[in-house]
CSV table of C-alpha atoms in Angstrom, one decimal:
chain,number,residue,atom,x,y,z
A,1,UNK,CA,-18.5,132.9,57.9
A,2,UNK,CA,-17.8,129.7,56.1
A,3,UNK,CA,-14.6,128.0,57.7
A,4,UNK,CA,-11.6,127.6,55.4
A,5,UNK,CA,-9.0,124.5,54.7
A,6,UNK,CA,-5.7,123.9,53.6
A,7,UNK,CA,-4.8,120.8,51.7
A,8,UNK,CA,-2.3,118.7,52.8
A,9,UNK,CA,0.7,119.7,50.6
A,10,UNK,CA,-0.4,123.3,51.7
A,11,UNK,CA,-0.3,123.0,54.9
A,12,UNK,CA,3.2,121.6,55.1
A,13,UNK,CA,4.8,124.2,52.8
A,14,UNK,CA,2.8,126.8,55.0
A,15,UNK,CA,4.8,125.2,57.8
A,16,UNK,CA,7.6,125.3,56.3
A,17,UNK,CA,7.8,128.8,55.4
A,18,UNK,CA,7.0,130.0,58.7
A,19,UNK,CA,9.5,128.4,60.1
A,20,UNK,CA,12.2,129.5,57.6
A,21,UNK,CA,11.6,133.0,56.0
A,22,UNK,CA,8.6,133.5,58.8
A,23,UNK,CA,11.7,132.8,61.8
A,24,UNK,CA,8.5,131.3,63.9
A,25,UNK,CA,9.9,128.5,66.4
A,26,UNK,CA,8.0,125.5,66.6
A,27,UNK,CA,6.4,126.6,70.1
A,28,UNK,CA,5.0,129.2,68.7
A,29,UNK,CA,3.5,127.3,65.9
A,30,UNK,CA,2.1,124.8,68.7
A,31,UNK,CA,0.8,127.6,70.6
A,32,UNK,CA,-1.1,129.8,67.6
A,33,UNK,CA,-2.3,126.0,66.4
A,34,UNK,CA,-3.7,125.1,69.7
A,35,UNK,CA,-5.3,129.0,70.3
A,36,UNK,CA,-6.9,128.6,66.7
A,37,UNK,CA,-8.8,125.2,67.3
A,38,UNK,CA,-9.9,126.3,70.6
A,39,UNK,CA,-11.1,129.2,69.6
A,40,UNK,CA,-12.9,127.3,66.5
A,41,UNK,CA,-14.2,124.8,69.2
A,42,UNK,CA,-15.8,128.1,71.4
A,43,UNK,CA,-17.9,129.3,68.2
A,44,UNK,CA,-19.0,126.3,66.9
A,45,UNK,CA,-19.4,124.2,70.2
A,46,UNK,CA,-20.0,127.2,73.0
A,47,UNK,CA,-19.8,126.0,76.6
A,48,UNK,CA,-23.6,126.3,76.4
A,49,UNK,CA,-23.8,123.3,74.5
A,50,UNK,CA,-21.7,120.8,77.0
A,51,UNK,CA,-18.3,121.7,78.9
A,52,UNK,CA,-16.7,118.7,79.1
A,53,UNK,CA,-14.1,118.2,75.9
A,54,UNK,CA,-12.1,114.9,75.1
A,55,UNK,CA,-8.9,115.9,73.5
A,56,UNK,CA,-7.3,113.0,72.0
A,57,UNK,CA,-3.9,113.7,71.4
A,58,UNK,CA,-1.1,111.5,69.4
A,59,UNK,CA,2.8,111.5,69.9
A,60,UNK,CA,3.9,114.4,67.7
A,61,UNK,CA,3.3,118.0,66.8
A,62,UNK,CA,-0.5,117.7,66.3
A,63,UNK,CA,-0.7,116.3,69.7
A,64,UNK,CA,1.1,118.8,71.1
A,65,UNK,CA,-1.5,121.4,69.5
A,66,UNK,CA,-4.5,119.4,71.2
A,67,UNK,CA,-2.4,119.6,74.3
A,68,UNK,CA,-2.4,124.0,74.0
A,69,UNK,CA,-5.4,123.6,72.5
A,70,UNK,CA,-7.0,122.0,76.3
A,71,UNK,CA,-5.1,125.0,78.1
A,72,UNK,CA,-7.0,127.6,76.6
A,73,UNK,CA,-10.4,125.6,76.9
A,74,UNK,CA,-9.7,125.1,80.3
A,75,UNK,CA,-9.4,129.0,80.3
A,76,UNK,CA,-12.5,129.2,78.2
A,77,UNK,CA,-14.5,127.3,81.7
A,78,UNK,CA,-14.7,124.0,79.5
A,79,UNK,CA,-13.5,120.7,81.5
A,80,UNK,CA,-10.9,119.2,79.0
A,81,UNK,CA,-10.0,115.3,79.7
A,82,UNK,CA,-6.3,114.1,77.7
A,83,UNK,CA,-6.5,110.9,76.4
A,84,UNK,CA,-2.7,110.9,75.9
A,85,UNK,CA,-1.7,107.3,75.2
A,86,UNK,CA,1.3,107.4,73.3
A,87,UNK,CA,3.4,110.5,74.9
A,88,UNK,CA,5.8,112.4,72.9
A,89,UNK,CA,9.2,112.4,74.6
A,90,UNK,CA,10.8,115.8,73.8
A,91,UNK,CA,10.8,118.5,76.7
A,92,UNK,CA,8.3,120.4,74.4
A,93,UNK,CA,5.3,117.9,74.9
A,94,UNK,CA,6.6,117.2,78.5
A,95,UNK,CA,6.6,121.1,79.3
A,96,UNK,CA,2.9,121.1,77.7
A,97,UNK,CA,1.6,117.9,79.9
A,98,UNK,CA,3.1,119.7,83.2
A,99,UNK,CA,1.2,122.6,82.2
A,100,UNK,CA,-2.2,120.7,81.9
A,101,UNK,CA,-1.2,119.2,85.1
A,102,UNK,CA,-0.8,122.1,86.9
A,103,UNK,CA,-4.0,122.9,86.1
A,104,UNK,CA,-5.5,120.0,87.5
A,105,UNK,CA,-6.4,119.0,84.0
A,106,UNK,CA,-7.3,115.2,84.0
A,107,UNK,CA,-5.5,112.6,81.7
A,108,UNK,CA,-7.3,109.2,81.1
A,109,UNK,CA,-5.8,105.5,79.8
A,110,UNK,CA,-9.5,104.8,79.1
A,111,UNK,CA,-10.6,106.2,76.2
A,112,UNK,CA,-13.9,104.4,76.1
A,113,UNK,CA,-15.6,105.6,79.3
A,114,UNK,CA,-13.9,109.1,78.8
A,115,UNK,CA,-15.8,109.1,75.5
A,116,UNK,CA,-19.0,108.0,77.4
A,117,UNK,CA,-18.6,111.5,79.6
A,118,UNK,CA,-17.9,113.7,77.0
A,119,UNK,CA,-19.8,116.4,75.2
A,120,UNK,CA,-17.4,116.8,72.6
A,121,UNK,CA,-14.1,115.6,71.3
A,122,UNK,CA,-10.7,117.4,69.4
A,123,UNK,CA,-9.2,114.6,67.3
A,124,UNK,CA,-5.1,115.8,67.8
A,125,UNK,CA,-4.0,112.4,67.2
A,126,UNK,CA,-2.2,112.8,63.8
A,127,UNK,CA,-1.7,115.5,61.4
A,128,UNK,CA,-0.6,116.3,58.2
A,129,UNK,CA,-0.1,112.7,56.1
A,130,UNK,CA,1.9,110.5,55.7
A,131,UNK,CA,0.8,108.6,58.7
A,132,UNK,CA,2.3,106.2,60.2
A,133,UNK,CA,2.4,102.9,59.3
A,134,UNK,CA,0.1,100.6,60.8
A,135,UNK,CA,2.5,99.2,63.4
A,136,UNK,CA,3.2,102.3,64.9
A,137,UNK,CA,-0.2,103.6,65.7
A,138,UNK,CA,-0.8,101.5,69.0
A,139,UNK,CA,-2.4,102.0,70.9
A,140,UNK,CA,-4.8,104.4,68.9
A,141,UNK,CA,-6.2,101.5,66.6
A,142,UNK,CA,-8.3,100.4,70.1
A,143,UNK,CA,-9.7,103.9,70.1
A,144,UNK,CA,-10.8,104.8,66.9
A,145,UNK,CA,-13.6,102.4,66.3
A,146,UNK,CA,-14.9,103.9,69.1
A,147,UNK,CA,-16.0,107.0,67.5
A,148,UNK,CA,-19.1,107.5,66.7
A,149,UNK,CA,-19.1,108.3,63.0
């Protein structure tokens, strides 16, 4: 089965509707966001092929959907490492990182070597466009040359 996209512009209005005439909370978006790209990451990448995960996760909703997303590969037996550089500050994301913590789930400040002991990464850094402007995306400007391409 061939996976499917949404633009952009679709994505938002998607959004949008499920959150007005769908009466879906924002949580629950998170939570069926983060449950969906794990489960993509267990078929394409099975814990077979490597365990150990790098989410990279950015300040806003799409981070917070890397953050669920490392919960439920934890449950899947993968060993998820946060690279969480630039926290978001609502009780949401903070409810999410306690969570991970609980869990025992590590979070790194060095993106580099965590990248060097990784099998795979999950790019929740930013989401649907626009993105930021340049200023504002410290410290992830460090990181992303890192990638491999």
């Amino acid at each position: 089965m061939a996976a499917k996209y949404l633009s952009a512009a679709n994505a938002a209005a998607l959004d949008k509707d499920l959150m007005s005439l769908g009466a879906f909370s924002l949580d629950q978006l998170m939570e069926l966001a983060g449950l969906s790209v794990s489960q993509v990451v267990y078929k394409v990448h099975p814990p077979s092929k490597g365990r150990r995960i790098l989410v990279a996760c950015g300040p806003g909703n799409n981070g917070g959907d890397g953050l669920v997303a490392a919960r439920h590969l934890w449950h899947y037996g993968y060993k998820p490492t946060i690279y969480y550089p630039k926290q978001g500050k609502n009780e949401l994301y903070q409810r999410l990182s306690t969570q991970l913590h609980n869990l025992s789930i590590p979070f790194t400040d060095d993106f580099s070597e965590a990248l060097k002991e990784s099998d795979h990464i999950v790019d929740a850094i930013f989401g649907i466009p626009p993105l930021p402007s340049l200023p504002s995306l410290s410290p992830f400007p460090l990181s992303l040359p890192s990638l491999p391409s």
